[in-house]
PDB file of C-alpha atoms in Angstrom:
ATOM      1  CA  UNK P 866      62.978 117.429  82.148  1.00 46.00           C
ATOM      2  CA  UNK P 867      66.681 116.640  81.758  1.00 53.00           C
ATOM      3  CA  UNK P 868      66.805 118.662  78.189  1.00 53.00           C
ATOM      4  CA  UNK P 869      66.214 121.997  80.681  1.00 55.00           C
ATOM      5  CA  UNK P 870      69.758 120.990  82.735  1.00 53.00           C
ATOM      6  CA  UNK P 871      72.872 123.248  81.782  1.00 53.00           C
ATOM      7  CA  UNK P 872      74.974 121.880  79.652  1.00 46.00           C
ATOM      8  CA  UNK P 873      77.970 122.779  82.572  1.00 39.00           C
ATOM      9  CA  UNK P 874      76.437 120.810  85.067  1.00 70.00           C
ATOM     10  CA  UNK P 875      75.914 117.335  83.454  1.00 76.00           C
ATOM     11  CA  UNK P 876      78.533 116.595  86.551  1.00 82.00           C
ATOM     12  CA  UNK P 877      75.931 116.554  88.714  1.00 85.00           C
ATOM     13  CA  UNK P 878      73.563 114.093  87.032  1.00 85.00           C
ATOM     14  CA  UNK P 879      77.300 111.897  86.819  1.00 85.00           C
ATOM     15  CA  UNK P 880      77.094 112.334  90.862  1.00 88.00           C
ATOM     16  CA  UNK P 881      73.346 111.629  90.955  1.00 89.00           C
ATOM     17  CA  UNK P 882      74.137 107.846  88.981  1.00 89.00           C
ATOM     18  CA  UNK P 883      76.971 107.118  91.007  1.00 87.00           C
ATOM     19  CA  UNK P 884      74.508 107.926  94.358  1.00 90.00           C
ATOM     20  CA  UNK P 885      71.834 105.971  93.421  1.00 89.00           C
ATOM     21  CA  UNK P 886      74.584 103.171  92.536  1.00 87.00           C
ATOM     22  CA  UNK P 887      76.271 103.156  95.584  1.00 88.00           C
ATOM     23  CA  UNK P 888      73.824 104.265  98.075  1.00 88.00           C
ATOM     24  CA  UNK P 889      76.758 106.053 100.417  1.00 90.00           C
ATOM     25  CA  UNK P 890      77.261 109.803 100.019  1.00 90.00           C
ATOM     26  CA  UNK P 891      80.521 109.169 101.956  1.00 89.00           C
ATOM     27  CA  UNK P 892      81.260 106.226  99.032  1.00 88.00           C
ATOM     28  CA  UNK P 893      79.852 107.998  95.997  1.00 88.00           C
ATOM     29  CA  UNK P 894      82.465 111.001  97.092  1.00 89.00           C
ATOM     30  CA  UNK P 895      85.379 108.802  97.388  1.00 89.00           C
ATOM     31  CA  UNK P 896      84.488 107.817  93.686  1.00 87.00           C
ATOM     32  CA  UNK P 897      84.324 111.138  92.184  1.00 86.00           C
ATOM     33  CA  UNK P 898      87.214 112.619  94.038  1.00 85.00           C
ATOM     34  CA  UNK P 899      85.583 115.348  95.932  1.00 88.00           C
ATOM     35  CA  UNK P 900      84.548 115.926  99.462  1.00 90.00           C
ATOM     36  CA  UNK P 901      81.926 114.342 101.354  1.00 89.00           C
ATOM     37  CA  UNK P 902      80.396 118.528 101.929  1.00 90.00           C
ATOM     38  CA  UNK P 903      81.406 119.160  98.035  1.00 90.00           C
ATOM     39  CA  UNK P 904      79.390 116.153  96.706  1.00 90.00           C
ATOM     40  CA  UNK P 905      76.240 116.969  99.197  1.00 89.00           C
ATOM     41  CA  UNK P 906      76.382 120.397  97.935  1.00 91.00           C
ATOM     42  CA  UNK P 907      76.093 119.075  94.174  1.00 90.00           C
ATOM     43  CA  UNK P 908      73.316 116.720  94.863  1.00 91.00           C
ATOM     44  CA  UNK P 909      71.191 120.097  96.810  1.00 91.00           C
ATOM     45  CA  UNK P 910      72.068 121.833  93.842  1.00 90.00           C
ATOM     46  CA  UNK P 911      70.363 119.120  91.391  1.00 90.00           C
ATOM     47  CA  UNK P 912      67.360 118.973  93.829  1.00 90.00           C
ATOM     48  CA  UNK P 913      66.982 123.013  93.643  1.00 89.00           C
ATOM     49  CA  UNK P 914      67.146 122.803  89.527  1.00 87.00           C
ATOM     50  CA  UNK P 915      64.280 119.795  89.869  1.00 87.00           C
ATOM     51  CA  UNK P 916      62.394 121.256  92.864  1.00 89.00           C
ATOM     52  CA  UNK P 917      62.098 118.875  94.735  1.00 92.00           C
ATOM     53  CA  UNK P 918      64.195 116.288  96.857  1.00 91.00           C
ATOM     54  CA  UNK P 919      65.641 113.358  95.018  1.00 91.00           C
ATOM     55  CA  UNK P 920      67.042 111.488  97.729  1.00 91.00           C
ATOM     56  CA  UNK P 921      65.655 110.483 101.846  1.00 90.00           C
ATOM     57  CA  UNK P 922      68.180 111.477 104.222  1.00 82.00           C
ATOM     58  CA  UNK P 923      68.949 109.563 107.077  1.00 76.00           C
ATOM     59  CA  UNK P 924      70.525 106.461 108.918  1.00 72.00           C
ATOM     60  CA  UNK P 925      71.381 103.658 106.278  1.00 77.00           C
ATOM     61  CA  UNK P 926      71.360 103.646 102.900  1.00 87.00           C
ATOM     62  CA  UNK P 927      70.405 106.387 100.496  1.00 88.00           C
ATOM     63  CA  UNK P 928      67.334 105.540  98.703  1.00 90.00           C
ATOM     64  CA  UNK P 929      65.540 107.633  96.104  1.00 92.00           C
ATOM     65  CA  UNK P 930      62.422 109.816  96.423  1.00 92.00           C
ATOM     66  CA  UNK P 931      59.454 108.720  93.607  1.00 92.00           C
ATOM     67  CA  UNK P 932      60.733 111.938  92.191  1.00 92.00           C
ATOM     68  CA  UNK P 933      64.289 111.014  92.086  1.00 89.00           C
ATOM     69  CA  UNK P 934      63.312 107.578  90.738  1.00 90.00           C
ATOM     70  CA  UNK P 935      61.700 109.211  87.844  1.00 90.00           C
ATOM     71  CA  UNK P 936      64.994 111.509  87.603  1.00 88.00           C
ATOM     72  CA  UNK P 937      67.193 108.380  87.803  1.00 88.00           C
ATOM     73  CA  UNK P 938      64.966 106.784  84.530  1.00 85.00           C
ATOM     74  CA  UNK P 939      65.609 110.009  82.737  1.00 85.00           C
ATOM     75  CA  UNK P 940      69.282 110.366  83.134  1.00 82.00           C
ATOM     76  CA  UNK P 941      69.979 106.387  82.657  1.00 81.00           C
ATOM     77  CA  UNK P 942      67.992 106.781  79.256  1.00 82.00           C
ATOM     78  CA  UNK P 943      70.236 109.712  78.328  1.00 80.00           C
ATOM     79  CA  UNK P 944      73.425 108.037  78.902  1.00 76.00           C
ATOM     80  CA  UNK P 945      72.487 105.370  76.566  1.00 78.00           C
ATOM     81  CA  UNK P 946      71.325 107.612  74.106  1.00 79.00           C
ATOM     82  CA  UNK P 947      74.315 110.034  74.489  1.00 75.00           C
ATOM     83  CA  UNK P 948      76.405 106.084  74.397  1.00 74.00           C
ATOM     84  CA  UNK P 949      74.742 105.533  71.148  1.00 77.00           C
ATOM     85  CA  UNK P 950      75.131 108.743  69.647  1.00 75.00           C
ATOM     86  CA  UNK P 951      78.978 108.560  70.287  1.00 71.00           C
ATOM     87  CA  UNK P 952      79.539 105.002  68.674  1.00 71.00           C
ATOM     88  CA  UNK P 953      77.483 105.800  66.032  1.00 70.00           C
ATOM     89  CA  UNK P 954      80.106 108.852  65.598  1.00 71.00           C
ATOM     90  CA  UNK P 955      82.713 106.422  65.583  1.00 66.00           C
ATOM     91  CA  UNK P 956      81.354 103.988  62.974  1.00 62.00           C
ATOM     92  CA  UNK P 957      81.017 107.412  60.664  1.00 57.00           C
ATOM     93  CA  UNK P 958      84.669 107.783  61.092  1.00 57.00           C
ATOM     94  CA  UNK P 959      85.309 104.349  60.874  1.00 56.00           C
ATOM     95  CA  UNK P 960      87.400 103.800  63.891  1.00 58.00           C
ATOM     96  CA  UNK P 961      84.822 101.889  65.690  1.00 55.00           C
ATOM     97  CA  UNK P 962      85.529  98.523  63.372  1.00 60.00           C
ATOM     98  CA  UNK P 963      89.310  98.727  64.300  1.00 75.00           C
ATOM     99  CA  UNK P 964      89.525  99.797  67.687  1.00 84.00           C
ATOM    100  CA  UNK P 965      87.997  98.277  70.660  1.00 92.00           C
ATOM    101  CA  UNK P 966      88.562  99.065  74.593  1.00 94.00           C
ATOM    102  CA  UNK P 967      89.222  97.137  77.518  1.00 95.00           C
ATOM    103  CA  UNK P 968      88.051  98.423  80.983  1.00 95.00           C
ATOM    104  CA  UNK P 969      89.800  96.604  83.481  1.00 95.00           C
ATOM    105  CA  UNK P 970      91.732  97.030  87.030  1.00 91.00           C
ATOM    106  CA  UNK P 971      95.225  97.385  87.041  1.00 90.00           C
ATOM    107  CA  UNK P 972      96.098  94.060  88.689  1.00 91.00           C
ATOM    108  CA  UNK P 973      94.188  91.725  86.087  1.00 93.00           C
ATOM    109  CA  UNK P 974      96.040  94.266  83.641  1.00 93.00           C
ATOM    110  CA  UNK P 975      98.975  92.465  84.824  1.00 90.00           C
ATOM    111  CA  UNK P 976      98.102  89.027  85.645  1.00 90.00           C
ATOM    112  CA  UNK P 977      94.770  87.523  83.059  1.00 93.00           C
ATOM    113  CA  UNK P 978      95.125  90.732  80.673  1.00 93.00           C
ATOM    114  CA  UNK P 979      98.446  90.148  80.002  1.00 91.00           C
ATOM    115  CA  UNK P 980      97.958  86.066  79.202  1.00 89.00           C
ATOM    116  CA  UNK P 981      94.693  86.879  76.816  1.00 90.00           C
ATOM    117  CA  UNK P 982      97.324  89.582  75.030  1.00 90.00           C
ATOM    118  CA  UNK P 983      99.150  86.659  73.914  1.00 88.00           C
ATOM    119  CA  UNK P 984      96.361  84.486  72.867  1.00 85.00           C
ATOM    120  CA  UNK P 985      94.722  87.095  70.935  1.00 87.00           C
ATOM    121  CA  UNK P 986      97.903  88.389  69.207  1.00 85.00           C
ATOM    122  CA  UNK P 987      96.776  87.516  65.784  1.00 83.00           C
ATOM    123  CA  UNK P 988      93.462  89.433  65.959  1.00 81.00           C
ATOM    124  CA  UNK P 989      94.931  92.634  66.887  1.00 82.00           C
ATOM    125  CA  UNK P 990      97.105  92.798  63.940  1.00 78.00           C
ATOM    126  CA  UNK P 991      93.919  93.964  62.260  1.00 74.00           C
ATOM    127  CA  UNK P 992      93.312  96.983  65.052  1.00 80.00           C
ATOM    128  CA  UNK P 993      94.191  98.295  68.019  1.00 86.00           C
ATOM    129  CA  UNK P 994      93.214  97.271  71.524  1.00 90.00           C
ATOM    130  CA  UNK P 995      92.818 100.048  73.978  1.00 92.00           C
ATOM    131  CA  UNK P 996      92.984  98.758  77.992  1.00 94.00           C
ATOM    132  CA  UNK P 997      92.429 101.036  80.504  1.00 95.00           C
ATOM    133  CA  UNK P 998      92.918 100.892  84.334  1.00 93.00           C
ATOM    134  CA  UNK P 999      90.276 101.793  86.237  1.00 90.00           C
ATOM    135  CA  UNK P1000      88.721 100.720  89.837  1.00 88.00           C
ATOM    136  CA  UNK P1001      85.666  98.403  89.473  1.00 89.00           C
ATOM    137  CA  UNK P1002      82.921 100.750  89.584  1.00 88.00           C
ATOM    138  CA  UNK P1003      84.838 103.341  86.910  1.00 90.00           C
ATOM    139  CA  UNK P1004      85.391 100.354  84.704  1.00 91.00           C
ATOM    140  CA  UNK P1005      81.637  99.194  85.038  1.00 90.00           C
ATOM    141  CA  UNK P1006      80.788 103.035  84.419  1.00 90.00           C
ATOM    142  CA  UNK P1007      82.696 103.416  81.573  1.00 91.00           C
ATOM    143  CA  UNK P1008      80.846 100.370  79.519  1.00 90.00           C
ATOM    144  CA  UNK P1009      77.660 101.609  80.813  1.00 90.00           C
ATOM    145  CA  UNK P1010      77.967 104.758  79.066  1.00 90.00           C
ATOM    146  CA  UNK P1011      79.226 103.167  75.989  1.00 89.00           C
ATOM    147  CA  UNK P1012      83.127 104.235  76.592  1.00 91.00           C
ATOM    148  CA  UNK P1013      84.693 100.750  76.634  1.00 94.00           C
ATOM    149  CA  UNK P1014      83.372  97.383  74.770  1.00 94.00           C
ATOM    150  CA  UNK P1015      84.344  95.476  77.374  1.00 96.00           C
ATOM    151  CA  UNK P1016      84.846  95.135  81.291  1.00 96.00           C
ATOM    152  CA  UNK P1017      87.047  93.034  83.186  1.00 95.00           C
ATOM    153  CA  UNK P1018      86.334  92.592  86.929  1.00 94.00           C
ATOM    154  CA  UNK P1019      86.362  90.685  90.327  1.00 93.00           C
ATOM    155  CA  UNK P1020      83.383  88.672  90.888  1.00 94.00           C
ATOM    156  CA  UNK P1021      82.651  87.965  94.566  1.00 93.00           C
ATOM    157  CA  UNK P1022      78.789  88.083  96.660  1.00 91.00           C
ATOM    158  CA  UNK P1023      80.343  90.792  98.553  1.00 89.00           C
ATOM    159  CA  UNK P1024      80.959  92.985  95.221  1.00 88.00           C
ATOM    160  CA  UNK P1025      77.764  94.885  93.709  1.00 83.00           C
ATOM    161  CA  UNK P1026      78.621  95.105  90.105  1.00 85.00           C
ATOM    162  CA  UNK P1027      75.259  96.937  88.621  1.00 84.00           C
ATOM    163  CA  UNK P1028      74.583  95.577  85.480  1.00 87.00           C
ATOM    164  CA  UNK P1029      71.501  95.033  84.426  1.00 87.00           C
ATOM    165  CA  UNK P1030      71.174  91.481  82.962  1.00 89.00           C
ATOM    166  CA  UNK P1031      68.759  92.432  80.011  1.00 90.00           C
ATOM    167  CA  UNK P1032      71.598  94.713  79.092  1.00 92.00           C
ATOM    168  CA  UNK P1033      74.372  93.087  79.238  1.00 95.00           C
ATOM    169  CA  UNK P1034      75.992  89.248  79.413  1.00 95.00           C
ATOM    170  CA  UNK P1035      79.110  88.223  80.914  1.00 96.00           C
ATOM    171  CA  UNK P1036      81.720  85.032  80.709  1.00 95.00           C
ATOM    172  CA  UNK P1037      83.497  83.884  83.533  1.00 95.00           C
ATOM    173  CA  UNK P1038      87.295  83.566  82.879  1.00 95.00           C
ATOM    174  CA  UNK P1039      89.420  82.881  85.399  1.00 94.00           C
ATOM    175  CA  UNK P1040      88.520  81.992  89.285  1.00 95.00           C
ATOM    176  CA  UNK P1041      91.803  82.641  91.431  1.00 95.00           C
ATOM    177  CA  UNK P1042      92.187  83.915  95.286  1.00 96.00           C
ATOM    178  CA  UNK P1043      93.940  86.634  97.467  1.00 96.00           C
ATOM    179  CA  UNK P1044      96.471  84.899  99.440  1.00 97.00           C
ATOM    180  CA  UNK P1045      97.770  86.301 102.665  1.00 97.00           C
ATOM    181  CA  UNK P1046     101.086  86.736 101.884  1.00 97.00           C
ATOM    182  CA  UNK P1047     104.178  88.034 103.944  1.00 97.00           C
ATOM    183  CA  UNK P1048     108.017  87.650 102.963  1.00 97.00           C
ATOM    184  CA  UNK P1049     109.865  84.300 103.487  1.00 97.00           C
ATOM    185  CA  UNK P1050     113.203  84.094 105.672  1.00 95.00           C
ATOM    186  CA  UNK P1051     116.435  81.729 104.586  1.00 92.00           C
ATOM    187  CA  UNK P1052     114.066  78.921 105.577  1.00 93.00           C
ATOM    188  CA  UNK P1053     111.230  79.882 103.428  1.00 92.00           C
ATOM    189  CA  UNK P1054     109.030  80.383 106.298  1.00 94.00           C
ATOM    190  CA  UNK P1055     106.357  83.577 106.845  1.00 95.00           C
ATOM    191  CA  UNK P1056     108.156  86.325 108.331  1.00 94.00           C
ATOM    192  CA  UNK P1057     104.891  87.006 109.598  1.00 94.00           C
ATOM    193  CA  UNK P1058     102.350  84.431 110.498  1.00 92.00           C
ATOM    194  CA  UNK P1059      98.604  84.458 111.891  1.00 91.00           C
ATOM    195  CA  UNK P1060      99.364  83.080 115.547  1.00 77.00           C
ATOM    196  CA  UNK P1061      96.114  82.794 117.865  1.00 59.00           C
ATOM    197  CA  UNK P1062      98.273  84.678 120.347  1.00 62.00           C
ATOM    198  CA  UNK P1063     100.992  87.484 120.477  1.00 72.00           C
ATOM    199  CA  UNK P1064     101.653  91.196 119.088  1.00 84.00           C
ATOM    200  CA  UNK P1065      98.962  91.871 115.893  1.00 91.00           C
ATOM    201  CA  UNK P1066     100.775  91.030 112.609  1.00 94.00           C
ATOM    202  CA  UNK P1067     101.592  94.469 110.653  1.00 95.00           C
ATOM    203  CA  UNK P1068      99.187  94.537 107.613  1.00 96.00           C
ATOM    204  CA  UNK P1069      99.559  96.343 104.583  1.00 96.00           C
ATOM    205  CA  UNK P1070      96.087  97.390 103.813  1.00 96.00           C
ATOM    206  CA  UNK P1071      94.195  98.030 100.649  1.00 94.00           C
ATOM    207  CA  UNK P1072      92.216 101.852 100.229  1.00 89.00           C
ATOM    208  CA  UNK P1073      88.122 100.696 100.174  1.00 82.00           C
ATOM    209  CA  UNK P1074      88.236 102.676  96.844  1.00 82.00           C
ATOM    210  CA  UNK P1075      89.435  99.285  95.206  1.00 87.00           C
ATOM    211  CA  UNK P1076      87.556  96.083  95.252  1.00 90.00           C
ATOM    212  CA  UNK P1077      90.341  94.193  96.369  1.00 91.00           C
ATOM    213  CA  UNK P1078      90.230  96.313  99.055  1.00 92.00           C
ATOM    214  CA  UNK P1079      86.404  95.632  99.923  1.00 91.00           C
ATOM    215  CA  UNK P1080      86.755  91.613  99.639  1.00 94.00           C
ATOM    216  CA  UNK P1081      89.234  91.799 102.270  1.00 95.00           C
ATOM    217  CA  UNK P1082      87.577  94.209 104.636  1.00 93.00           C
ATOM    218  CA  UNK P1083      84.423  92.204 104.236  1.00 93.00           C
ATOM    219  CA  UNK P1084      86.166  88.651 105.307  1.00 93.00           C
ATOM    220  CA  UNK P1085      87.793  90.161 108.331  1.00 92.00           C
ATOM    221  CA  UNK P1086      84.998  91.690 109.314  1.00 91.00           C
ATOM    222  CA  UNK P1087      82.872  88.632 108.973  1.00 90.00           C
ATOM    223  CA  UNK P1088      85.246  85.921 110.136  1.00 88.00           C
ATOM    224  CA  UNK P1089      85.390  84.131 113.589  1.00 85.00           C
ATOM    225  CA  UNK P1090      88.662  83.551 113.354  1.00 84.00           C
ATOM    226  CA  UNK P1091      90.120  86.656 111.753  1.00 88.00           C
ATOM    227  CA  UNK P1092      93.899  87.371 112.768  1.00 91.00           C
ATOM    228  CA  UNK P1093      95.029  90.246 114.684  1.00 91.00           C
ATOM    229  CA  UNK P1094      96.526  92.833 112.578  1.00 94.00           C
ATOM    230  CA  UNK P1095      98.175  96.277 112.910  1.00 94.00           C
ATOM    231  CA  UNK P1096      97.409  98.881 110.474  1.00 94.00           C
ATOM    232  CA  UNK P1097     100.273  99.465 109.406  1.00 93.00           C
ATOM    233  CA  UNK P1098     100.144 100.729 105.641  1.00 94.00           C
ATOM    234  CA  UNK P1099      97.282 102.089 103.202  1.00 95.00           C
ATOM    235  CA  UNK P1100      97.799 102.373  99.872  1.00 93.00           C
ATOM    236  CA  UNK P1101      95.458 102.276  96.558  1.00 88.00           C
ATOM    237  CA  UNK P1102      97.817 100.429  94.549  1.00 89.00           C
ATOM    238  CA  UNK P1103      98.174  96.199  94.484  1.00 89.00           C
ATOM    239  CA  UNK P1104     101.706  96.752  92.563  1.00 90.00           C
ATOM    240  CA  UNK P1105     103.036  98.395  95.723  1.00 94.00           C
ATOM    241  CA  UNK P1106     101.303  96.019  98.111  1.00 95.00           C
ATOM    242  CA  UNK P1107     103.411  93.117  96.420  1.00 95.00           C
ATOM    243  CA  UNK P1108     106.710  95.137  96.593  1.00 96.00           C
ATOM    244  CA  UNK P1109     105.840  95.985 100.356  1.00 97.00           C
ATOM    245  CA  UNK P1110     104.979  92.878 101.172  1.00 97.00           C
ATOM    246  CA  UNK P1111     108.837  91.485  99.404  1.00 97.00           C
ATOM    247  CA  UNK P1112     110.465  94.056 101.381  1.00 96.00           C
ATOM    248  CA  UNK P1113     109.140  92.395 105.032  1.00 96.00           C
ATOM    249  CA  UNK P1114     107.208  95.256 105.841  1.00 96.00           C
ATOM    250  CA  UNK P1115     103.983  93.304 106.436  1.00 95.00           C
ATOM    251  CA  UNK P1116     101.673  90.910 105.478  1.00 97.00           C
ATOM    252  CA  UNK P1117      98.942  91.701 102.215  1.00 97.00           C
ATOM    253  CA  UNK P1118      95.974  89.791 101.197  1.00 97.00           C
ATOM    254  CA  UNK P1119      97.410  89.484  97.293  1.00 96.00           C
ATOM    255  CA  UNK P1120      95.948  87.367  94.194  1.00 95.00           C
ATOM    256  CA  UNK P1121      97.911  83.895  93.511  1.00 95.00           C
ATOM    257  CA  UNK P1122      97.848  84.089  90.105  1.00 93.00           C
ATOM    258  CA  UNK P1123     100.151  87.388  90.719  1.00 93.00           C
ATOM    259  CA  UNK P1124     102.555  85.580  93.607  1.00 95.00           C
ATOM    260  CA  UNK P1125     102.651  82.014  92.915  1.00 95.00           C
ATOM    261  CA  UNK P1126     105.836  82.161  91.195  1.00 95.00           C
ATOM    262  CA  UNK P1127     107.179  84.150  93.698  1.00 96.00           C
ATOM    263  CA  UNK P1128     105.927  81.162  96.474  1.00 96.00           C
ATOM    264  CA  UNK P1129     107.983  78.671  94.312  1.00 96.00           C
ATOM    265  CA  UNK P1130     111.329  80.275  94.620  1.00 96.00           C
ATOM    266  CA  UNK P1131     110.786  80.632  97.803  1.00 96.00           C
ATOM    267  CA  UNK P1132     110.781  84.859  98.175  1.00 97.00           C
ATOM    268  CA  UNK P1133     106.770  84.982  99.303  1.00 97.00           C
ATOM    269  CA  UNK P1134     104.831  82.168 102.063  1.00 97.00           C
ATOM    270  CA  UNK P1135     101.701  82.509 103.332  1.00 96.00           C
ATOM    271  CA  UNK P1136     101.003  83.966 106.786  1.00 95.00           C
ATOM    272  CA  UNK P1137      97.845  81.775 107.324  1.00 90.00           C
ATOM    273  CA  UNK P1138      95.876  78.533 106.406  1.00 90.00           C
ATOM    274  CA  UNK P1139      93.382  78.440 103.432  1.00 92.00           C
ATOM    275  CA  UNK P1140      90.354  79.660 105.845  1.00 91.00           C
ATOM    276  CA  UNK P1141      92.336  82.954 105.539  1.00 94.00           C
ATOM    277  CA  UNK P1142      91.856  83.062 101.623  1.00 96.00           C
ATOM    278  CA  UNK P1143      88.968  84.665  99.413  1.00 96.00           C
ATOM    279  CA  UNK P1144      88.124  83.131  96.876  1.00 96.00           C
ATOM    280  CA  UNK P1145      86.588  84.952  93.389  1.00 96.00           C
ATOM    281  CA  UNK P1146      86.025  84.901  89.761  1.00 96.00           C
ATOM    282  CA  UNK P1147      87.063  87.275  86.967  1.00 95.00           C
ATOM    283  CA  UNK P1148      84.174  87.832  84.577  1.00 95.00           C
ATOM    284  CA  UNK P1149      84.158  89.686  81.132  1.00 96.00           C
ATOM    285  CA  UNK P1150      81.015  91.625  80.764  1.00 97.00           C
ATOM    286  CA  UNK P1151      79.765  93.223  77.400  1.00 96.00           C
ATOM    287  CA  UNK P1152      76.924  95.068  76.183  1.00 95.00           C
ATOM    288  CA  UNK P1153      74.433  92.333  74.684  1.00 94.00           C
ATOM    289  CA  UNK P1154      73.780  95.056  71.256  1.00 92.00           C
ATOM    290  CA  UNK P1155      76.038  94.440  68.867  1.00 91.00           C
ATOM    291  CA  UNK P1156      79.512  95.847  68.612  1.00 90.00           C
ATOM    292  CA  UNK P1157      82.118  96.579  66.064  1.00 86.00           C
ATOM    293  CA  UNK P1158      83.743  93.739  63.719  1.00 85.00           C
ATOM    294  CA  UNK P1159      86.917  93.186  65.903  1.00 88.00           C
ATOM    295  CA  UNK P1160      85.042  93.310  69.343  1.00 90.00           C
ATOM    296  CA  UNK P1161      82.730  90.201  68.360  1.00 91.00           C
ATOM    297  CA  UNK P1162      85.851  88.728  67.120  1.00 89.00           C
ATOM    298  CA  UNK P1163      87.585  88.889  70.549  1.00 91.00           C
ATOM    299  CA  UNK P1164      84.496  88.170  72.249  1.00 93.00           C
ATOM    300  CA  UNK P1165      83.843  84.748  70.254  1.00 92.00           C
ATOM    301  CA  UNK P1166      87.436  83.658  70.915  1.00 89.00           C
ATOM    302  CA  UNK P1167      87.596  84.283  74.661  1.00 89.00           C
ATOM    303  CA  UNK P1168      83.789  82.225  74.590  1.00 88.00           C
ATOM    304  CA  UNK P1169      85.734  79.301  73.671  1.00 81.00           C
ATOM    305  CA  UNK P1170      88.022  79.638  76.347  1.00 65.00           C
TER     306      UNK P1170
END
């Protein structure tokens, strides 16, 4: 069935993963960078090539039709196949041996990333290590269809990483926790502190694109005693939260192991007491098939971490 798709429109089979993953048109849009109406229009266009509807429509969550079920088996089967195809490419040209890639987000790029450079140093002289920044479901994407070795992401109940466990394993490597953190005065206290009474605290807020973004929304939204906070700031980027939050503009949940030494000299406090912190793992997940020489080396030395 999927051999009769044009070759120009593999896009929409992307879309159709990504729905079925997500379960949210509204999400699944935000994640391929189109409109909500533009990614509808996509999905109506796959159901008119299968003829037939792929997907209920409704309140709540998207769920699959038997026919887009079967559709979803198809197109997952493909990937892996098209996956295997291109690594088997690689190992022809012999790249595949020497060059291994890192999915990962761009804040462990700079906190864990960064520390497991160092530690694997002498490994890499043999190859080349490729890292690429990504938001967690791109990064979990990318290994799925066989475009990265590895993925590096934020473990948490409230983030749905879909990997299937007879596919893939995982190590746990760090645990750490976003902080809420606001700029210290001459005294090194908060600027900005969670007070059970007066004006809402200006908060720099994470876009629900990233996952740090969706930890935070989720503990607000589920906590009795969540602070009052002004909406003050958006922004997709945890590099610019930190220098926001350094500037006084307002108060960002932010991961210790990136502030800590900021905390110490006395630039960054907290603005509340440890009920106000999430708590998470970072786990390293990898195909469970075999991968190139290098890639099993770097996976056996982070296993004795």
């Amino acid at each position: 069935m999927i051999a009769g798709l044009p070759a120009v429109q593999l896009k929409w089979l992307e879309d159709f993963l990504l729905l079925a993953q997500e379960r949210s048109f509204t999400r699944a849009a935000e994640l391929r960078h189109v409109t909500h109406p533009a990614f509808g229009r996509r999905i109506r266009a796959l159901e008119a090539w299968a003829g037939t509807p792929l997907v209920e429509r409704g309140g709540g969550p998207v769920r699959l039709t038997p026919a887009g079920q079967v559709l979803l088996d198809g197109a997952e089967q493909m990937t892996r196949n098209l996956a295997q195809s291109h690594e088997e490419m690689q190992a022809v040209a012999g790249r595949q041996a020497r060059t291994v890639t890192l999915a990962t987000g761009r804040t462990l790029a700079r906190t864990l990333v960064a520390d497991l450079l160092v530690r694997l140093r002498p490994v890499l002289a043999d190859g080349e290590l490729r890292i690429v920044t990504r938001t967690l479901a791109e990064a979990v994407g990318e290994m799925q269809r066989g475009e990265a070795d590895f993925s590096l992401t934020y473990h948490h109940p409230s983030l749905v990483v879909p990997l299937d466990a007879r596919q893939f394993s995982h190590l746990t490597l760090a645990s750490d926790r976003l902080v809420p953190m606001s700029r210290a005065d001459a005294s090194g206290a908060p600027l900005f502190h969670f007070a059970s009474q007066g004006d809402p605290v200006p908060y720099v807020a994470y876009a629900r694109t990233l996952a740090l973004g969706r930890l935070v929304e989720d503990h607000l939204a589920n906590h009795r005693a969540a602070p009052r906070l002004q909406r003050l700031i958006e922004c997709d980027s945890p590099d610019a939260h930190y220098e926001y939050v350094l500037k006084g503009l307002g108060v960002s949940w932010l991961p210790w192991s990136l502030v800590h030494a900021d905390v110490k000299a006395g630039r960054l406090a907290a603005a509340g007491d440890k009920r106000m912190e999430i708590r998470f793992d970072v786990r390293l997940y990898r195909p469970k098939r075999r991968l190139g020489a290098m890639a099993e080396t770097l996976w056996m030395l982070m296993s004795r971490r």
